[in-house]
Short mmCIF file of C-alpha atoms in Angstrom, two decimals:
data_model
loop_
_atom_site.label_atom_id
_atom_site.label_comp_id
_atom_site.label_asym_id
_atom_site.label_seq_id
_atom_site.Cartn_x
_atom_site.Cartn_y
_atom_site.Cartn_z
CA UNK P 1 84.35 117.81 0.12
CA UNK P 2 82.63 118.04 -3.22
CA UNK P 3 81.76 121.87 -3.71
CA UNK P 4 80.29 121.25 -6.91
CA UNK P 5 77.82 119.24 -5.60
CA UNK P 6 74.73 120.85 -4.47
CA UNK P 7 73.01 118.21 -1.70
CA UNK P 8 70.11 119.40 0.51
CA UNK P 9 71.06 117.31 3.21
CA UNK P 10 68.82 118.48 6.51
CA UNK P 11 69.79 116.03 8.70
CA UNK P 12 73.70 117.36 8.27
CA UNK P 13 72.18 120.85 8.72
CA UNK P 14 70.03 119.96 12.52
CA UNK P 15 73.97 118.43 12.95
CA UNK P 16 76.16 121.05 12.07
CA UNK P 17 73.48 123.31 14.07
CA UNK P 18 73.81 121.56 17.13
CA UNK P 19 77.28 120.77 17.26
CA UNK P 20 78.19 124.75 16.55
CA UNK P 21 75.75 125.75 19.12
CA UNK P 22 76.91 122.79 22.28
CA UNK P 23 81.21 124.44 20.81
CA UNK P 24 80.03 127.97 21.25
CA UNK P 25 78.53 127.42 25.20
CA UNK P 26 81.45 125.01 25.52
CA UNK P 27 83.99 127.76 24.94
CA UNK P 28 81.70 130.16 26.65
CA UNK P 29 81.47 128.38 29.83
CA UNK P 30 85.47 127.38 29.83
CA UNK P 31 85.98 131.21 28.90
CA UNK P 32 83.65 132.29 31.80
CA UNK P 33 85.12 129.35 33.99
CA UNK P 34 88.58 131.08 33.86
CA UNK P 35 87.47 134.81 33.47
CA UNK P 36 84.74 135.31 35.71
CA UNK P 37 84.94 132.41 37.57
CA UNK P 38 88.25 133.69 39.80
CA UNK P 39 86.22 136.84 40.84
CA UNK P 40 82.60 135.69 41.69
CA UNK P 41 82.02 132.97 44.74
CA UNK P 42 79.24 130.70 42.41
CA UNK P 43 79.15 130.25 39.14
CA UNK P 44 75.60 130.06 37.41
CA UNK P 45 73.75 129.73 33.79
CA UNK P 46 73.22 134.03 34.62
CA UNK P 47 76.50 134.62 33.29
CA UNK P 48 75.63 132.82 30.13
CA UNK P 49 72.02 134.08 29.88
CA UNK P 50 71.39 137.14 31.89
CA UNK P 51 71.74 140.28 30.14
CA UNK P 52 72.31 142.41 32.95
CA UNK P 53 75.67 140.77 33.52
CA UNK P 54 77.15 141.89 30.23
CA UNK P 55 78.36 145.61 31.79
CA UNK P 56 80.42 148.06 31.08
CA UNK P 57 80.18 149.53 34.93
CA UNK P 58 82.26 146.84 36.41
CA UNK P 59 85.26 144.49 36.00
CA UNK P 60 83.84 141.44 36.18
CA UNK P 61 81.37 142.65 33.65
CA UNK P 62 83.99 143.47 31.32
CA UNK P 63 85.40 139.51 31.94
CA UNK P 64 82.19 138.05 30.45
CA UNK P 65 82.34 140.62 27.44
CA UNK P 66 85.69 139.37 27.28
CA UNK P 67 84.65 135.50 27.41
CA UNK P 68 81.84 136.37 24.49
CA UNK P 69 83.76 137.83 22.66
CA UNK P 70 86.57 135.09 22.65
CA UNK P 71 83.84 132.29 21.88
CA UNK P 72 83.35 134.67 19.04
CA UNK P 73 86.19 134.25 18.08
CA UNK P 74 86.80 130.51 18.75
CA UNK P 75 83.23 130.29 16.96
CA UNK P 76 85.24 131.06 13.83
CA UNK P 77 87.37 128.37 14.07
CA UNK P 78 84.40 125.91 14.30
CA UNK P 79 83.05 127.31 10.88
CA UNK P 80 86.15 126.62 9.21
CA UNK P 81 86.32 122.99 11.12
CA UNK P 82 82.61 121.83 10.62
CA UNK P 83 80.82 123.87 8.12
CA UNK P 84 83.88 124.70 5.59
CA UNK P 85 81.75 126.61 3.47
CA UNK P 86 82.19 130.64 3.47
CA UNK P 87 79.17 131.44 1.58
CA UNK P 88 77.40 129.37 4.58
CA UNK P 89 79.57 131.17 7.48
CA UNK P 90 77.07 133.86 7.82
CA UNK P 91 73.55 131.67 8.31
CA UNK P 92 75.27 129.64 10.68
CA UNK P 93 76.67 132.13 12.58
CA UNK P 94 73.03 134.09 12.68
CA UNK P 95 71.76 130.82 13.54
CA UNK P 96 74.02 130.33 16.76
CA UNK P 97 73.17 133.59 17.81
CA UNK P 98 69.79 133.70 17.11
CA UNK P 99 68.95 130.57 18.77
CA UNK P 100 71.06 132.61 22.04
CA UNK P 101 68.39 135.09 22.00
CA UNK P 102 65.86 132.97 22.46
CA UNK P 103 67.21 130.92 24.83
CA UNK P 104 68.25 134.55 26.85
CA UNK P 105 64.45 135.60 26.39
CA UNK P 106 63.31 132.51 28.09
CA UNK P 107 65.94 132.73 30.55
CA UNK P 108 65.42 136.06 31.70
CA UNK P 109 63.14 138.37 29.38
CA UNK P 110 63.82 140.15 26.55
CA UNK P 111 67.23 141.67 26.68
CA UNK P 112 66.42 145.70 27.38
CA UNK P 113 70.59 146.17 27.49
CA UNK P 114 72.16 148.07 24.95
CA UNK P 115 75.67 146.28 25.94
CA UNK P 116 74.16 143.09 25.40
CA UNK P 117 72.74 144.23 21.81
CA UNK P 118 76.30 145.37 20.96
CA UNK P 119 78.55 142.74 22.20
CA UNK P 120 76.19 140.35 20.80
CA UNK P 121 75.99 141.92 17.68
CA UNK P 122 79.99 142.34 17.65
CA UNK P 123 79.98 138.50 18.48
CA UNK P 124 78.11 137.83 15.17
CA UNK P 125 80.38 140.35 12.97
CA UNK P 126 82.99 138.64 14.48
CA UNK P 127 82.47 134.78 13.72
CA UNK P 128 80.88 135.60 10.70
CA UNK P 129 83.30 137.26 8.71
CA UNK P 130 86.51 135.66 10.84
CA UNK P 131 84.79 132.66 9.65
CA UNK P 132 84.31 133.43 6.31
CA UNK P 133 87.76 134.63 5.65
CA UNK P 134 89.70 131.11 7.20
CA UNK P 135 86.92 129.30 5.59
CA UNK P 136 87.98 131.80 1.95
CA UNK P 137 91.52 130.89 2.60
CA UNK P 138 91.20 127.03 2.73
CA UNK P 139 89.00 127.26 -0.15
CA UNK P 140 91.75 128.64 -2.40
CA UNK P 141 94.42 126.64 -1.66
CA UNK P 142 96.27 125.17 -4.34
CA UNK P 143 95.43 121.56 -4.95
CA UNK P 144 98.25 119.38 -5.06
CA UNK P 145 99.06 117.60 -7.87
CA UNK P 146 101.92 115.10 -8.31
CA UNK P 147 103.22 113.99 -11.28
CA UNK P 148 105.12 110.57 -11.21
CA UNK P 149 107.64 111.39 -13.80
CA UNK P 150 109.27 107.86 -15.36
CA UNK P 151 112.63 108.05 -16.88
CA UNK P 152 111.13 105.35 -20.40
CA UNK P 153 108.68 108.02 -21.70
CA UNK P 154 108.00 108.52 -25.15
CA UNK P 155 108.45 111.39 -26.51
CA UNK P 156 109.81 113.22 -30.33
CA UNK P 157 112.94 113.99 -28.30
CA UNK P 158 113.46 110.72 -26.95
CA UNK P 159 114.99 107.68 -28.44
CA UNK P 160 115.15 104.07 -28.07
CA UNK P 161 118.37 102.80 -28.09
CA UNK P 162 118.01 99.29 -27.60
#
């Protein structure tokens, strides 16, 4: 991790890309698995797609606002573990949930729900800026240094006595 370094790498990019957006529907669907899955008889992609199931009207809409906002959260764990970077938290996290839109426009139209506007919007606040902040933290940890301190160093206030 060599932050002085500045490497246009894309190939690390398409990877970090991918592998942040298969975590995020990984954590989704084992959030929705537990969450909504216990109330509804057959689980489908519509939980993970469909806008019209992110409601405020009933309780198992409030379980998938629950699971998207947890894989928010989780989300900002992945940052810190893959990306590492804070100044990069907030293009990745855009990216992730940009790339959701489109996939939810090709899944089912373009989302006309204001819920799904805000708890998606509330997703990105919250892995960006969760991210940033444990990715801040790691950044300005102390570095370590030991010093191997031997007992026959020369120095004005030392003396040879042999």
């Amino acid at each position: 991790m060599f932050y002085g370094t500045l490497v246009w790498d894309p190939w690390l990019i398409v990877v970090q890309i991918v592998c942040l957006q298969c975590l995020y529907y990984l954590t989704l669907g084992f959030f929705l698995s537990i969450l909504v899955g216990t109330r509804v008889s057959r689980m489908s992609l519509v939980y993970f797609f469909d806008y019209a199931t992110l409601t405020v009207s009933t309780v198992t809409g409030w379980c998938v606002i629950a699971s998207f906002m947890l894989s928010a959260l989780a989300g900002a764990g992945y940052l810190l573990l893959l990306i590492e970077r804070a100044k990069k938290c907030l293009d990745f996290s855009a990216t992730v949930y940009i790339v959701h839109l489109f996939i939810c426009i090709f899944y089912g139209g373009w989302p006309s729900s204001i819920t799904w506007w805000v708890v998606n919007g509330t997703g990105i606040a919250v892995m960006a800026l969760l991210g940033e902040y444990l990715c801040i933290r790691r950044e300005l940890k102390e570095i370590p240094i030991t010093r191997f301190r031997s007992s026959k160093i020369l120095s004005p206030f030392n003396t040879l006595t042999n």
